[in-house]
PDB file of C-alpha atoms in Angstrom:
ATOM      1  CA  MET A 281     -37.166  30.790   2.617  1.00  0.00           C
ATOM      2  CA  LYS A 282     -40.223  33.040   2.393  1.00  0.00           C
ATOM      3  CA  LYS A 283     -40.822  31.937  -1.218  1.00  0.00           C
ATOM      4  CA  ILE A 284     -40.705  28.268  -0.160  1.00  0.00           C
ATOM      5  CA  LEU A 285     -43.211  28.901   2.641  1.00  0.00           C
ATOM      6  CA  LEU A 286     -45.490  30.773   0.241  1.00  0.00           C
ATOM      7  CA  SER A 287     -45.287  27.912  -2.250  1.00  0.00           C
ATOM      8  CA  ILE A 288     -46.151  25.351   0.415  1.00  0.00           C
ATOM      9  CA  THR A 289     -49.069  27.517   1.596  1.00  0.00           C
ATOM     10  CA  ALA A 290     -50.322  27.801  -1.989  1.00  0.00           C
ATOM     11  CA  LEU A 291     -50.161  24.037  -2.383  1.00  0.00           C
ATOM     12  CA  PHE A 292     -52.230  23.471   0.747  1.00  0.00           C
ATOM     13  CA  LEU A 293     -54.748  26.125  -0.290  1.00  0.00           C
ATOM     14  CA  GLY A 294     -54.999  24.546  -3.716  1.00  0.00           C
ATOM     15  CA  ALA A 295     -55.570  21.123  -2.193  1.00  0.00           C
ATOM     16  CA  ALA A 296     -58.319  22.548  -0.010  1.00  0.00           C
ATOM     17  CA  LEU A 297     -60.004  24.269  -2.954  1.00  0.00           C
ATOM     18  CA  PHE A 298     -60.030  21.114  -5.036  1.00  0.00           C
ATOM     19  CA  ALA A 299     -60.841  18.667  -2.218  1.00  0.00           C
ATOM     20  CA  GLN A 300     -63.776  16.445  -3.094  1.00  0.00           C
ATOM     21  CA  SER A 301     -66.879  16.148  -0.973  1.00  0.00           C
ATOM     22  CA  GLY A 302     -68.757  12.926  -0.331  1.00  0.00           C
ATOM     23  CA  TYR A 303     -71.371  14.045  -2.846  1.00  0.00           C
ATOM     24  CA  ASP A 304     -68.695  14.781  -5.480  1.00  0.00           C
ATOM     25  CA  ILE A 305     -67.302  11.276  -5.133  1.00  0.00           C
ATOM     26  CA  MET A 306     -70.691   9.562  -5.323  1.00  0.00           C
ATOM     27  CA  LYS A 307     -71.649  11.696  -8.317  1.00  0.00           C
ATOM     28  CA  LYS A 308     -68.470  10.648 -10.144  1.00  0.00           C
ATOM     29  CA  ALA A 309     -69.191   7.024  -9.249  1.00  0.00           C
ATOM     30  CA  ASP A 310     -72.687   7.438 -10.659  1.00  0.00           C
ATOM     31  CA  GLU A 311     -71.253   8.926 -13.863  1.00  0.00           C
ATOM     32  CA  VAL A 312     -68.704   6.169 -14.573  1.00  0.00           C
ATOM     33  CA  ALA A 313     -69.126   5.145 -18.209  1.00  0.00           C
ATOM     34  CA  GLU A 314     -71.195   2.011 -18.759  1.00  0.00           C
ATOM     35  CA  PRO A 315     -71.786  -0.056 -21.894  1.00  0.00           C
ATOM     36  CA  LYS A 316     -74.832   0.763 -24.006  1.00  0.00           C
ATOM     37  CA  THR A 317     -75.803  -2.902 -23.961  1.00  0.00           C
ATOM     38  CA  SER A 318     -74.843  -5.852 -21.819  1.00  0.00           C
ATOM     39  CA  SER A 319     -75.796  -9.503 -21.560  1.00  0.00           C
ATOM     40  CA  SER A 320     -74.587 -12.324 -19.345  1.00  0.00           C
ATOM     41  CA  THR A 321     -75.534 -15.482 -17.546  1.00  0.00           C
ATOM     42  CA  ALA A 322     -75.016 -15.899 -13.838  1.00  0.00           C
ATOM     43  CA  THR A 323     -75.122 -18.425 -11.043  1.00  0.00           C
ATOM     44  CA  LEU A 324     -76.961 -17.250  -7.952  1.00  0.00           C
ATOM     45  CA  THR A 325     -76.088 -19.032  -4.707  1.00  0.00           C
ATOM     46  CA  ILE A 326     -78.415 -18.546  -1.738  1.00  0.00           C
ATOM     47  CA  HIS A 327     -76.778 -19.643   1.529  1.00  0.00           C
ATOM     48  CA  SER A 328     -79.065 -20.328   4.505  1.00  0.00           C
ATOM     49  CA  LYS A 329     -78.207 -19.861   8.189  1.00  0.00           C
ATOM     50  CA  LYS A 330     -78.300 -23.665   8.532  1.00  0.00           C
ATOM     51  CA  GLY A 331     -75.438 -23.916   6.025  1.00  0.00           C
ATOM     52  CA  SER A 332     -77.323 -25.262   2.998  1.00  0.00           C
ATOM     53  CA  ASP A 333     -77.062 -23.732  -0.476  1.00  0.00           C
ATOM     54  CA  ARG A 334     -79.658 -23.252  -3.191  1.00  0.00           C
ATOM     55  CA  LEU A 335     -78.459 -22.611  -6.734  1.00  0.00           C
ATOM     56  CA  ARG A 336     -80.213 -20.564  -9.403  1.00  0.00           C
ATOM     57  CA  GLU A 337     -79.189 -19.879 -13.010  1.00  0.00           C
ATOM     58  CA  VAL A 338     -80.250 -16.598 -14.591  1.00  0.00           C
ATOM     59  CA  ILE A 339     -79.976 -14.601 -17.803  1.00  0.00           C
ATOM     60  CA  MET A 340     -79.350 -10.859 -17.441  1.00  0.00           C
ATOM     61  CA  MET A 341     -79.609  -8.177 -20.111  1.00  0.00           C
ATOM     62  CA  SER A 342     -79.649  -4.379 -20.166  1.00  0.00           C
ATOM     63  CA  LYS A 343     -79.893  -1.636 -22.768  1.00  0.00           C
ATOM     64  CA  ASP A 344     -79.376   2.110 -22.398  1.00  0.00           C
ATOM     65  CA  TYR A 345     -81.818   4.289 -24.333  1.00  0.00           C
ATOM     66  CA  GLY A 346     -80.396   7.600 -23.125  1.00  0.00           C
ATOM     67  CA  ASP A 347     -83.305   8.749 -20.997  1.00  0.00           C
ATOM     68  CA  VAL A 348     -83.900   5.299 -19.537  1.00  0.00           C
ATOM     69  CA  GLU A 349     -81.901   2.101 -18.973  1.00  0.00           C
ATOM     70  CA  LYS A 350     -83.956  -1.075 -19.287  1.00  0.00           C
ATOM     71  CA  SER A 351     -82.841  -4.284 -17.568  1.00  0.00           C
ATOM     72  CA  VAL A 352     -84.278  -7.779 -17.424  1.00  0.00           C
ATOM     73  CA  ILE A 353     -83.415 -10.833 -15.320  1.00  0.00           C
ATOM     74  CA  VAL A 354     -84.913 -14.241 -16.112  1.00  0.00           C
ATOM     75  CA  PHE A 355     -84.437 -17.416 -14.048  1.00  0.00           C
ATOM     76  CA  THR A 356     -83.699 -20.507 -16.153  1.00  0.00           C
ATOM     77  CA  THR A 357     -83.108 -23.194 -13.491  1.00  0.00           C
ATOM     78  CA  PRO A 358     -84.142 -24.960 -11.335  1.00  0.00           C
ATOM     79  CA  LYS A 359     -87.546 -25.955 -12.644  1.00  0.00           C
ATOM     80  CA  ASP A 360     -89.566 -24.473  -9.784  1.00  0.00           C
ATOM     81  CA  VAL A 361     -88.396 -20.917 -10.596  1.00  0.00           C
ATOM     82  CA  ALA A 362     -87.698 -21.242 -14.350  1.00  0.00           C
ATOM     83  CA  GLY A 363     -89.394 -18.490 -16.320  1.00  0.00           C
ATOM     84  CA  THR A 364     -89.630 -16.096 -13.393  1.00  0.00           C
ATOM     85  CA  GLY A 365     -88.662 -12.679 -14.721  1.00  0.00           C
ATOM     86  CA  TYR A 366     -87.874  -9.221 -13.409  1.00  0.00           C
ATOM     87  CA  LEU A 367     -88.041  -6.116 -15.610  1.00  0.00           C
ATOM     88  CA  MET A 368     -86.793  -2.711 -14.508  1.00  0.00           C
ATOM     89  CA  PHE A 369     -86.655   0.779 -16.027  1.00  0.00           C
ATOM     90  CA  ASP A 370     -84.087   3.138 -14.451  1.00  0.00           C
ATOM     91  CA  TYR A 371     -84.600   6.725 -15.592  1.00  0.00           C
ATOM     92  CA  GLU A 372     -81.829   9.239 -16.290  1.00  0.00           C
ATOM     93  CA  GLU A 373     -83.844  11.952 -14.564  1.00  0.00           C
ATOM     94  CA  ASP A 374     -82.594  11.758 -10.979  1.00  0.00           C
ATOM     95  CA  ASP A 375     -85.892  12.627  -9.305  1.00  0.00           C
ATOM     96  CA  LYS A 376     -87.895  10.080 -11.293  1.00  0.00           C
ATOM     97  CA  ASP A 377     -88.439   6.763  -9.537  1.00  0.00           C
ATOM     98  CA  SER A 378     -87.711   3.536 -11.384  1.00  0.00           C
ATOM     99  CA  ASP A 379     -90.435   1.216 -12.662  1.00  0.00           C
ATOM    100  CA  SER A 380     -90.226  -2.542 -12.159  1.00  0.00           C
ATOM    101  CA  TRP A 381     -92.334  -5.649 -12.706  1.00  0.00           C
ATOM    102  CA  LEU A 382     -92.079  -9.244 -11.472  1.00  0.00           C
ATOM    103  CA  TYR A 383     -93.522 -12.085 -13.525  1.00  0.00           C
ATOM    104  CA  LEU A 384     -94.382 -15.342 -11.738  1.00  0.00           C
ATOM    105  CA  PRO A 385     -95.108 -18.131 -14.276  1.00  0.00           C
ATOM    106  CA  ALA A 386     -96.685 -20.419 -11.677  1.00  0.00           C
ATOM    107  CA  MET A 387     -99.392 -17.808 -11.148  1.00  0.00           C
ATOM    108  CA  LYS A 388     -99.273 -16.566 -14.762  1.00  0.00           C
ATOM    109  CA  LYS A 389     -99.316 -13.096 -13.298  1.00  0.00           C
ATOM    110  CA  THR A 390     -97.195  -9.959 -13.516  1.00  0.00           C
ATOM    111  CA  ARG A 391     -96.932  -7.818 -10.399  1.00  0.00           C
ATOM    112  CA  ARG A 392     -95.666  -4.266 -10.333  1.00  0.00           C
ATOM    113  CA  ILE A 393     -93.095  -3.592  -7.605  1.00  0.00           C
ATOM    114  CA  ALA A 394     -93.358  -0.254  -5.808  1.00  0.00           C
ATOM    115  CA  SER A 395     -90.248   1.881  -6.301  1.00  0.00           C
ATOM    116  CA  SER A 396     -90.176   2.972  -2.671  1.00  0.00           C
ATOM    117  CA  GLY A 397     -91.419   1.766   0.690  1.00  0.00           C
ATOM    118  CA  SER A 398     -91.435  -1.674   2.282  1.00  0.00           C
ATOM    119  CA  GLU A 399     -92.033  -3.574  -0.972  1.00  0.00           C
ATOM    120  CA  SER A 400     -88.895  -2.179  -2.646  1.00  0.00           C
ATOM    121  CA  GLU A 401     -86.915  -3.172   0.468  1.00  0.00           C
ATOM    122  CA  GLY A 402     -88.221  -6.728   0.395  1.00  0.00           C
ATOM    123  CA  SER A 403     -86.085  -9.746  -0.488  1.00  0.00           C
ATOM    124  CA  PHE A 404     -85.433 -10.214  -4.197  1.00  0.00           C
ATOM    125  CA  MET A 405     -86.451 -13.805  -4.974  1.00  0.00           C
ATOM    126  CA  GLY A 406     -85.485 -15.105  -1.532  1.00  0.00           C
ATOM    127  CA  THR A 407     -81.986 -13.615  -1.613  1.00  0.00           C
ATOM    128  CA  ASP A 408     -80.204 -11.155   0.668  1.00  0.00           C
ATOM    129  CA  PHE A 409     -80.473  -8.571  -2.108  1.00  0.00           C
ATOM    130  CA  THR A 410     -83.522  -6.309  -2.087  1.00  0.00           C
ATOM    131  CA  TYR A 411     -85.469  -5.027  -5.091  1.00  0.00           C
ATOM    132  CA  GLN A 412     -83.955  -1.630  -4.327  1.00  0.00           C
ATOM    133  CA  ASP A 413     -80.443  -3.127  -4.567  1.00  0.00           C
ATOM    134  CA  MET A 414     -81.134  -4.298  -8.126  1.00  0.00           C
ATOM    135  CA  GLY A 415     -81.382  -0.731  -9.435  1.00  0.00           C
ATOM    136  CA  ASP A 416     -79.700   2.635  -9.042  1.00  0.00           C
ATOM    137  CA  ARG A 417     -80.226   4.782  -5.964  1.00  0.00           C
ATOM    138  CA  SER A 418     -81.128   8.424  -6.610  1.00  0.00           C
ATOM    139  CA  LEU A 419     -78.307  10.760  -5.578  1.00  0.00           C
ATOM    140  CA  ASN A 420     -80.698  13.468  -4.431  1.00  0.00           C
ATOM    141  CA  LYS A 421     -82.367  11.221  -1.854  1.00  0.00           C
ATOM    142  CA  TYR A 422     -79.259  11.034   0.338  1.00  0.00           C
ATOM    143  CA  ASP A 423     -76.876  13.279   2.252  1.00  0.00           C
ATOM    144  CA  TYR A 424     -73.163  12.452   2.020  1.00  0.00           C
ATOM    145  CA  ASN A 425     -70.128  12.649   4.277  1.00  0.00           C
ATOM    146  CA  LEU A 426     -66.577  11.788   3.306  1.00  0.00           C
ATOM    147  CA  LEU A 427     -65.319   9.742   6.261  1.00  0.00           C
ATOM    148  CA  GLY A 428     -61.791   9.244   4.965  1.00  0.00           C
ATOM    149  CA  GLU A 429     -60.007   6.535   3.011  1.00  0.00           C
ATOM    150  CA  ASP A 430     -59.539   2.793   3.341  1.00  0.00           C
ATOM    151  CA  ASN A 431     -57.985  -0.121   1.507  1.00  0.00           C
ATOM    152  CA  ILE A 432     -60.208  -2.847   0.019  1.00  0.00           C
ATOM    153  CA  ASP A 433     -58.403  -5.860  -1.465  1.00  0.00           C
ATOM    154  CA  GLY A 434     -55.320  -3.742  -2.137  1.00  0.00           C
ATOM    155  CA  ILE A 435     -57.320  -0.908  -3.749  1.00  0.00           C
ATOM    156  CA  ALA A 436     -57.224   2.580  -2.224  1.00  0.00           C
ATOM    157  CA  CYS A 437     -60.823   3.707  -1.711  1.00  0.00           C
ATOM    158  CA  TYR A 438     -62.794   6.721  -0.569  1.00  0.00           C
ATOM    159  CA  LYS A 439     -65.074   5.916   2.373  1.00  0.00           C
ATOM    160  CA  VAL A 440     -68.372   7.779   1.914  1.00  0.00           C
ATOM    161  CA  GLU A 441     -71.302   7.771   4.312  1.00  0.00           C
ATOM    162  CA  CYS A 442     -74.734   7.990   2.637  1.00  0.00           C
ATOM    163  CA  ILE A 443     -77.735   8.919   4.804  1.00  0.00           C
ATOM    164  CA  SER A 444     -81.320   8.753   3.555  1.00  0.00           C
ATOM    165  CA  LYS A 445     -83.102  12.113   3.750  1.00  0.00           C
ATOM    166  CA  ALA A 446     -86.394  10.296   4.383  1.00  0.00           C
ATOM    167  CA  HIS A 447     -85.017   8.230   7.321  1.00  0.00           C
ATOM    168  CA  THR A 448     -87.776   5.671   6.657  1.00  0.00           C
ATOM    169  CA  GLU A 449     -85.774   2.989   4.892  1.00  0.00           C
ATOM    170  CA  LYS A 450     -85.010  -0.366   6.496  1.00  0.00           C
ATOM    171  CA  ASP A 451     -81.311   0.483   6.028  1.00  0.00           C
ATOM    172  CA  PRO A 452     -81.336   4.309   6.168  1.00  0.00           C
ATOM    173  CA  ARG A 453     -77.536   4.624   6.264  1.00  0.00           C
ATOM    174  CA  TYR A 454     -74.834   2.932   4.241  1.00  0.00           C
ATOM    175  CA  ILE A 455     -71.107   3.372   3.727  1.00  0.00           C
ATOM    176  CA  SER A 456     -69.691   3.028   0.220  1.00  0.00           C
ATOM    177  CA  TYR A 457     -66.066   2.236  -0.557  1.00  0.00           C
ATOM    178  CA  ILE A 458     -65.279   3.846  -3.931  1.00  0.00           C
ATOM    179  CA  GLY A 459     -62.018   3.246  -5.791  1.00  0.00           C
ATOM    180  CA  LYS A 460     -59.883   6.412  -5.821  1.00  0.00           C
ATOM    181  CA  ASP A 461     -58.542   5.773  -9.321  1.00  0.00           C
ATOM    182  CA  ASP A 462     -61.634   4.499 -11.125  1.00  0.00           C
ATOM    183  CA  TYR A 463     -64.622   5.465  -8.894  1.00  0.00           C
ATOM    184  CA  ILE A 464     -65.852   1.868  -8.984  1.00  0.00           C
ATOM    185  CA  LEU A 465     -67.781   0.521  -5.982  1.00  0.00           C
ATOM    186  CA  ARG A 466     -65.765  -2.130  -4.135  1.00  0.00           C
ATOM    187  CA  LYS A 467     -67.762  -2.604  -0.958  1.00  0.00           C
ATOM    188  CA  CYS A 468     -70.871  -1.289   0.782  1.00  0.00           C
ATOM    189  CA  GLU A 469     -72.014  -1.588   4.409  1.00  0.00           C
ATOM    190  CA  PHE A 470     -75.721  -1.164   5.208  1.00  0.00           C
ATOM    191  CA  TYR A 471     -76.913  -0.087   8.672  1.00  0.00           C
ATOM    192  CA  ASP A 472     -80.436  -0.595  10.034  1.00  0.00           C
ATOM    193  CA  ARG A 473     -82.661   1.875  11.887  1.00  0.00           C
ATOM    194  CA  GLN A 474     -80.923   1.022  15.166  1.00  0.00           C
ATOM    195  CA  ASP A 475     -77.656   1.919  13.405  1.00  0.00           C
ATOM    196  CA  GLN A 476     -76.462  -1.673  13.646  1.00  0.00           C
ATOM    197  CA  LEU A 477     -74.557  -3.242  10.767  1.00  0.00           C
ATOM    198  CA  HIS A 478     -77.145  -5.224   8.811  1.00  0.00           C
ATOM    199  CA  ARG A 479     -75.709  -6.267   5.438  1.00  0.00           C
ATOM    200  CA  VAL A 480     -72.371  -6.097   3.627  1.00  0.00           C
ATOM    201  CA  LEU A 481     -71.985  -6.055  -0.158  1.00  0.00           C
ATOM    202  CA  THR A 482     -68.586  -7.121  -1.510  1.00  0.00           C
ATOM    203  CA  CYS A 483     -67.642  -6.776  -5.194  1.00  0.00           C
ATOM    204  CA  SER A 484     -64.713  -8.878  -6.411  1.00  0.00           C
ATOM    205  CA  ASP A 485     -63.072 -10.792  -9.262  1.00  0.00           C
ATOM    206  CA  PHE A 486     -62.768  -7.652 -11.369  1.00  0.00           C
ATOM    207  CA  THR A 487     -61.992  -7.798 -15.054  1.00  0.00           C
ATOM    208  CA  THR A 488     -61.959  -5.346 -17.956  1.00  0.00           C
ATOM    209  CA  ILE A 489     -64.233  -6.015 -20.923  1.00  0.00           C
ATOM    210  CA  LYS A 490     -64.101  -3.619 -23.881  1.00  0.00           C
ATOM    211  CA  GLY A 491     -62.687  -0.973 -21.559  1.00  0.00           C
ATOM    212  CA  PHE A 492     -65.329  -1.376 -18.843  1.00  0.00           C
ATOM    213  CA  THR A 493     -64.248  -2.445 -15.345  1.00  0.00           C
ATOM    214  CA  THR A 494     -66.565  -5.236 -14.242  1.00  0.00           C
ATOM    215  CA  ALA A 495     -67.098  -7.103 -10.974  1.00  0.00           C
ATOM    216  CA  GLN A 496     -67.766 -10.744 -11.844  1.00  0.00           C
ATOM    217  CA  LYS A 497     -68.772 -11.581  -8.266  1.00  0.00           C
ATOM    218  CA  MET A 498     -71.164  -9.689  -6.000  1.00  0.00           C
ATOM    219  CA  LYS A 499     -71.830 -11.095  -2.537  1.00  0.00           C
ATOM    220  CA  MET A 500     -74.443  -9.726  -0.143  1.00  0.00           C
ATOM    221  CA  GLU A 501     -74.047 -10.976   3.416  1.00  0.00           C
ATOM    222  CA  ASN A 502     -76.657 -10.459   6.112  1.00  0.00           C
ATOM    223  CA  VAL A 503     -74.461 -10.317   9.210  1.00  0.00           C
ATOM    224  CA  GLN A 504     -77.481 -10.376  11.527  1.00  0.00           C
ATOM    225  CA  SER A 505     -79.076 -13.552  10.150  1.00  0.00           C
ATOM    226  CA  GLY A 506     -75.918 -15.360   9.026  1.00  0.00           C
ATOM    227  CA  THR A 507     -77.183 -15.764   5.444  1.00  0.00           C
ATOM    228  CA  TRP A 508     -75.570 -14.625   2.210  1.00  0.00           C
ATOM    229  CA  SER A 509     -76.249 -14.497  -1.523  1.00  0.00           C
ATOM    230  CA  LEU A 510     -73.631 -14.585  -4.286  1.00  0.00           C
ATOM    231  CA  ILE A 511     -74.047 -13.571  -7.929  1.00  0.00           C
ATOM    232  CA  GLU A 512     -71.281 -14.958 -10.165  1.00  0.00           C
ATOM    233  CA  SER A 513     -71.510 -13.542 -13.687  1.00  0.00           C
ATOM    234  CA  LYS A 514     -70.112 -15.256 -16.776  1.00  0.00           C
ATOM    235  CA  ASN A 515     -70.374 -15.039 -20.565  1.00  0.00           C
ATOM    236  CA  ILE A 516     -70.406 -11.253 -20.205  1.00  0.00           C
ATOM    237  CA  LYS A 517     -70.872  -9.397 -23.482  1.00  0.00           C
ATOM    238  CA  TYR A 518     -70.904  -5.629 -23.988  1.00  0.00           C
ATOM    239  CA  GLU A 519     -71.818  -3.333 -26.871  1.00  0.00           C
ATOM    240  CA  GLU A 520     -73.585  -5.963 -28.968  1.00  0.00           C
ATOM    241  CA  ASP A 521     -76.296  -5.100 -31.482  1.00  0.00           C
ATOM    242  CA  ASN A 522     -78.492  -8.167 -31.135  1.00  0.00           C
ATOM    243  CA  LEU A 523     -80.486  -7.184 -28.047  1.00  0.00           C
ATOM    244  CA  ASP A 524     -83.990  -6.774 -29.426  1.00  0.00           C
ATOM    245  CA  ASP A 525     -86.013  -3.943 -27.904  1.00  0.00           C
ATOM    246  CA  SER A 526     -88.917  -6.341 -27.457  1.00  0.00           C
ATOM    247  CA  PHE A 527     -86.905  -8.278 -24.837  1.00  0.00           C
ATOM    248  CA  PHE A 528     -87.393  -5.386 -22.439  1.00  0.00           C
ATOM    249  CA  THR A 529     -91.165  -5.679 -22.149  1.00  0.00           C
ATOM    250  CA  VAL A 530     -93.651  -7.324 -19.823  1.00  0.00           C
ATOM    251  CA  ALA A 531     -94.988  -9.223 -22.849  1.00  0.00           C
ATOM    252  CA  ALA A 532     -91.571 -10.863 -23.402  1.00  0.00           C
ATOM    253  CA  LEU A 533     -91.600 -12.128 -19.814  1.00  0.00           C
ATOM    254  CA  GLU A 534     -95.133 -13.440 -20.028  1.00  0.00           C
ATOM    255  CA  LYS A 535     -94.495 -15.204 -23.353  1.00  0.00           C
ATOM    256  CA  GLY A 536     -91.236 -16.765 -22.159  1.00  0.00           C
ATOM    257  CA  ARG A 537     -89.216 -15.247 -25.010  1.00  0.00           C
ATOM    258  CA  ILE A 538     -85.998 -14.951 -22.992  1.00  0.00           C
ATOM    259  CA  LYS A 539     -84.373 -18.365 -22.518  1.00  0.00           C
TER     260      LYS A 539
END
């Protein structure tokens, strides 16, 4: 009997020793393997609080250079936004802020987007996504608490609270739902400075492409305004060799090379 009790005690001690913290989980999520290159097209639906929808078609590409991942998004339709492009550099170094540029063909002007502050938290092209949402968030800029577990669309998930150390963001706190088996983000809830639920990101329609788990739909809902934006990706291609380095430049945006 004593041996059984000792074994049970050892099991509980072992579980405690190897229990993951909120930071551990978010770090593993951040380290999930991603393809070296990716390209896709997508339909972007922008739903207004009056119930009307605006549709946008975009081309998306990214390429990992080791120390930096470069991504580009170009709008192809409708005509009034065609040629608008967004270029972003996300650096491997955690404390280094990303660089991003927005090209507006109507003005024939490229504008640099600040990596922090009110501009980065502004609406991305009239959607419920912000410029900050389009890139990676630095792990070291947040504190983490493991709140427990939950089930999202039949998937067991860790529920991790992420709190900005700066406390100056429009949404300084968010809760991530991370798959227990694959550490893939399934859902995220953003809370404003009054700690009221502001926006909800839902990832769905998952598929596996060349071994990489991929959400083909990403919906950001603003629960306070009643608007939402949906990105539906298609024609997804990974690990291809035909993504020219010159695509990931301001010059490529300004010359309309990506169509």
